[in-house]
mmCIF file of C-alpha atoms and ligand atoms in Angstrom:
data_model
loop_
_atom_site.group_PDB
_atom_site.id
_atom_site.type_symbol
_atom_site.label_atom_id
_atom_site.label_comp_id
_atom_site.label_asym_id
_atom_site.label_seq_id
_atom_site.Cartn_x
_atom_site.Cartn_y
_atom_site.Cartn_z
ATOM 1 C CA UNK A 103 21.304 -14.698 5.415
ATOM 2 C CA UNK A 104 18.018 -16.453 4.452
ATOM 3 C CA UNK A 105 14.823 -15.069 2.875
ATOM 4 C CA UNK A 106 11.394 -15.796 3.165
ATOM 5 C CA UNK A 107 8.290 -14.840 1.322
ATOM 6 C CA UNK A 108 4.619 -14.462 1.887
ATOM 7 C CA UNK A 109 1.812 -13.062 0.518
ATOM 8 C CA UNK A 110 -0.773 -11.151 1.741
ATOM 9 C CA UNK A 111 -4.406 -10.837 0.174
ATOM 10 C CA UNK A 112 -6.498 -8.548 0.443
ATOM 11 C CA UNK A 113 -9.897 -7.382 -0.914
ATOM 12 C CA UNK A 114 -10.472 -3.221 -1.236
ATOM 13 C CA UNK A 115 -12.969 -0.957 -1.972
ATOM 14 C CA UNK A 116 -10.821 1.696 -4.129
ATOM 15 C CA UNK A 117 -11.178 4.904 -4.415
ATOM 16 C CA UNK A 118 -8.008 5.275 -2.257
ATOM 17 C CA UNK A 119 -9.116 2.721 0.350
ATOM 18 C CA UNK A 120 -6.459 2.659 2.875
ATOM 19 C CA UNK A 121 -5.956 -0.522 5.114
ATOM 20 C CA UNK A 122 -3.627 -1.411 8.024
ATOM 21 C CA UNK A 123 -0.975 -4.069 7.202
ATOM 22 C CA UNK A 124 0.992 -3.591 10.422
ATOM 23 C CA UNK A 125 0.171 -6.583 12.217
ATOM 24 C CA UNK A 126 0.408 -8.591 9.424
ATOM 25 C CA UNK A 127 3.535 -7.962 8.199
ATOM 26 C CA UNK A 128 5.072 -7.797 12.249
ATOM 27 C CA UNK A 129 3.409 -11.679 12.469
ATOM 28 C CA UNK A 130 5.007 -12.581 9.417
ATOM 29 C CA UNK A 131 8.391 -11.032 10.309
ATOM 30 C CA UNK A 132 7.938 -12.605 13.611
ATOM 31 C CA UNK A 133 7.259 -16.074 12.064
ATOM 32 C CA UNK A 134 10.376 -16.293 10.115
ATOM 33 C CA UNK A 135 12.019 -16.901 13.181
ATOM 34 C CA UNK A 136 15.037 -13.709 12.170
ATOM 35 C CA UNK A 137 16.512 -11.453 14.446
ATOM 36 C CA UNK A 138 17.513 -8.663 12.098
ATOM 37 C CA UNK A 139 16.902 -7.864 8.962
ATOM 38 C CA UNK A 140 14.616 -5.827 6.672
ATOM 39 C CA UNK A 141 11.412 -6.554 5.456
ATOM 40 C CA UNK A 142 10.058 -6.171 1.943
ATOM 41 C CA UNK A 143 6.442 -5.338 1.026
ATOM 42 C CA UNK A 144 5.517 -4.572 -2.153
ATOM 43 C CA UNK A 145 1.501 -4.669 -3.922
ATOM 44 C CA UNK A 146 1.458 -6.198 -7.448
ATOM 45 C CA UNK A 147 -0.434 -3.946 -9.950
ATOM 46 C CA UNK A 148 -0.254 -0.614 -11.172
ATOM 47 C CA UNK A 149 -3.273 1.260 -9.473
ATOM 48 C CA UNK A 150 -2.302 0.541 -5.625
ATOM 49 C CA UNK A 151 0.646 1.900 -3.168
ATOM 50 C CA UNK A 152 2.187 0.683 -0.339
ATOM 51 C CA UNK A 153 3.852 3.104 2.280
ATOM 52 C CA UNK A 154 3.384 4.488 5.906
ATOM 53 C CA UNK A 155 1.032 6.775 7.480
ATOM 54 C CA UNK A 156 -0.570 7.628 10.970
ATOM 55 C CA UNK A 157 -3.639 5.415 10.557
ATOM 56 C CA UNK A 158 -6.111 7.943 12.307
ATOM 57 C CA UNK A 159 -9.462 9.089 10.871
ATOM 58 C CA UNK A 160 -8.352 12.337 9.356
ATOM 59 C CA UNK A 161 -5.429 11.291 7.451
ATOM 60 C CA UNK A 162 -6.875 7.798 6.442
ATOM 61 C CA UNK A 163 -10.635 9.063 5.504
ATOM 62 C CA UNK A 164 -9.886 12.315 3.809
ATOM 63 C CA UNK A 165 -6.728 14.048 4.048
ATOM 64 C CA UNK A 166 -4.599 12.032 2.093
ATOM 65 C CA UNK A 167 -7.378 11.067 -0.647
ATOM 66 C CA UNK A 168 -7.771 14.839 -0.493
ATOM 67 C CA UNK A 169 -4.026 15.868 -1.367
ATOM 68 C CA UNK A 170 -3.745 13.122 -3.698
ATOM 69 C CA UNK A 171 -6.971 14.610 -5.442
ATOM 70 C CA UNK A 172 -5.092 18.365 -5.594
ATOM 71 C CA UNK A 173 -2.433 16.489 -7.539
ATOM 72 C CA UNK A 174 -4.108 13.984 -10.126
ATOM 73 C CA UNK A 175 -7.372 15.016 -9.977
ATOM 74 C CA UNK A 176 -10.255 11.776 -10.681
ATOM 75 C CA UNK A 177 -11.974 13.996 -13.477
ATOM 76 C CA UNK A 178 -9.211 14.608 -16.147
ATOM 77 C CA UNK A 179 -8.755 14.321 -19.950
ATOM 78 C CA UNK A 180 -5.573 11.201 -19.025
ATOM 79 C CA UNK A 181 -4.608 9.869 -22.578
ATOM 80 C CA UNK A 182 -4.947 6.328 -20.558
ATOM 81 C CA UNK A 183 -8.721 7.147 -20.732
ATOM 82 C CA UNK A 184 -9.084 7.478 -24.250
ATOM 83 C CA UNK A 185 -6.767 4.753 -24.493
ATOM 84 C CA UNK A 186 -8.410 1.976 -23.107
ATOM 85 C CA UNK A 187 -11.978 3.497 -22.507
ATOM 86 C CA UNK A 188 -10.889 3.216 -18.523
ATOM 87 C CA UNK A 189 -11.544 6.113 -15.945
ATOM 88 C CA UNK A 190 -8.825 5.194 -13.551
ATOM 89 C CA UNK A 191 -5.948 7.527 -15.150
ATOM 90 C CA UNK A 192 -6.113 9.529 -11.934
ATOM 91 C CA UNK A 193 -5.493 5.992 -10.274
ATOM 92 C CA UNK A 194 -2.328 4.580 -12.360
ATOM 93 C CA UNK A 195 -0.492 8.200 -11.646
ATOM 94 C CA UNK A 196 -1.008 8.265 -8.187
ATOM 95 C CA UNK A 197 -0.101 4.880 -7.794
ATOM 96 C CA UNK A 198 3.094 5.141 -9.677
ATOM 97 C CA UNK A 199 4.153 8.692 -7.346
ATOM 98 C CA UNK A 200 3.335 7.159 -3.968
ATOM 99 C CA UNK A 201 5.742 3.582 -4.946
ATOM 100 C CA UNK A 202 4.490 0.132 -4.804
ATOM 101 C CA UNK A 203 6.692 -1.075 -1.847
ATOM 102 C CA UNK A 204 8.147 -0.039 1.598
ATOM 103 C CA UNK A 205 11.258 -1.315 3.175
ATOM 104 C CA UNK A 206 11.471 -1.595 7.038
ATOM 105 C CA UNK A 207 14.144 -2.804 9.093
ATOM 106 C CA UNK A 208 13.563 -5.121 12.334
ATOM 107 C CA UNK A 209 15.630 -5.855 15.249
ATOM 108 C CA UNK A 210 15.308 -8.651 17.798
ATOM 109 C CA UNK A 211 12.212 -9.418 15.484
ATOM 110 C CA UNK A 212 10.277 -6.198 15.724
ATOM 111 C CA UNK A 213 9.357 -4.010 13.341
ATOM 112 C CA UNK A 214 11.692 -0.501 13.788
ATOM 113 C CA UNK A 215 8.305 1.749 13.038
ATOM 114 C CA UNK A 216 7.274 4.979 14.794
ATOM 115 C CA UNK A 217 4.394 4.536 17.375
ATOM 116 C CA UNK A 218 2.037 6.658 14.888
ATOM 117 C CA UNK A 219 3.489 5.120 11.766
ATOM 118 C CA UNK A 220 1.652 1.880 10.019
ATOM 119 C CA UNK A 221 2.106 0.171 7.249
ATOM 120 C CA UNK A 222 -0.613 0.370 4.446
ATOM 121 C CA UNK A 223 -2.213 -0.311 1.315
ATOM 122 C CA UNK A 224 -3.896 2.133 -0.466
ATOM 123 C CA UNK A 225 -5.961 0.884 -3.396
ATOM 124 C CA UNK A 226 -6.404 4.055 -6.065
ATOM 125 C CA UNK A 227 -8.427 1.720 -8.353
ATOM 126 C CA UNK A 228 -12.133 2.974 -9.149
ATOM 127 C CA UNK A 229 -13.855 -0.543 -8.002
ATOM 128 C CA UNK A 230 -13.348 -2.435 -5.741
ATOM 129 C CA UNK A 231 -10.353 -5.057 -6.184
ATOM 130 C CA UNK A 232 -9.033 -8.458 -4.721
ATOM 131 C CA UNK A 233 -5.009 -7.374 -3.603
ATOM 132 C CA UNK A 234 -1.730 -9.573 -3.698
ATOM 133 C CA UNK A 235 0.709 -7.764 -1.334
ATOM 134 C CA UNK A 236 4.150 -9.890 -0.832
ATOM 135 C CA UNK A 237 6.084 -9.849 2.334
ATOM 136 C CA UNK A 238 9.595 -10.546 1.564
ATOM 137 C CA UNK A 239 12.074 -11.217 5.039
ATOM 138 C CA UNK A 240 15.701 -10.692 4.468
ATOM 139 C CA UNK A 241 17.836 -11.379 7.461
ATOM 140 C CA UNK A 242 19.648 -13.759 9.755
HETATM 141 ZN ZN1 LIG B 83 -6.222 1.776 -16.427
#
């Protein structure tokens, strides 16, 4: 087995900005040079998520933002606000349900995704905010 790893970088808006990493992470799998395998990627920080969605207007510009707002609302008494004086309590407990990483498994060097599932970022943060996303290929 052998294992590469690459990063990613990436600068967002917040305010659950959601940006494709699909054909990143298929070049980067694809680079490697493995047949099979899974591929690891995973956002450092505690106010961002990495998982899958269809990457289509509705979804991506207000449905999930939307939901995510039903569940930890933006404008809410968090402790973390009177904590630190920050406003982006809504943004750390989002980002800890949705998960910081994905795993997808590849075969014959392709990505094993759905035709109407990507791979994305989602930056919860309330300003904008320069992203490290690592790539991790496992495989032989
Ligand atoms: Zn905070």
């Amino acid at each position: 087995m052998k294992v590469t790893t690459k990063e990613i970088r990436v600068r967002t808006r917040g305010f659950t900005d959601i940006i494709d990493l699909t054909k990143e992470v298929q070049e980067i799998v694809r680079e490697s040079g493995l047949r099979e395998g899974s591929v690891v990627v995973f956002v450092r920080g505690s106010t961002a998520s990495i998982t899958t969605i269809e990457y289509e207007p509705g979804l991506v510009k207000k449905d999930f933002a939307e939901f995510l707002e039903r569940i930890a609302p933006y404008d809410y008494p968090y402790e973390h606000h009177k904590m630190w004086g920050d406003d982006n309590g809504s943004a750390h407990l989002r980002a800890s349900l949705v998960g910081p990483s994905v795993v997808v498994p590849f075969v014959d060097g392709r990505l094993l995704l759905g035709t109407w599932q990507q791979i994305v970022l989602v930056d919860f943060d309330t300003r904008s905010r320069d992203r490290t996303v690592f790539v991790q290929v496992l495989g032989s």
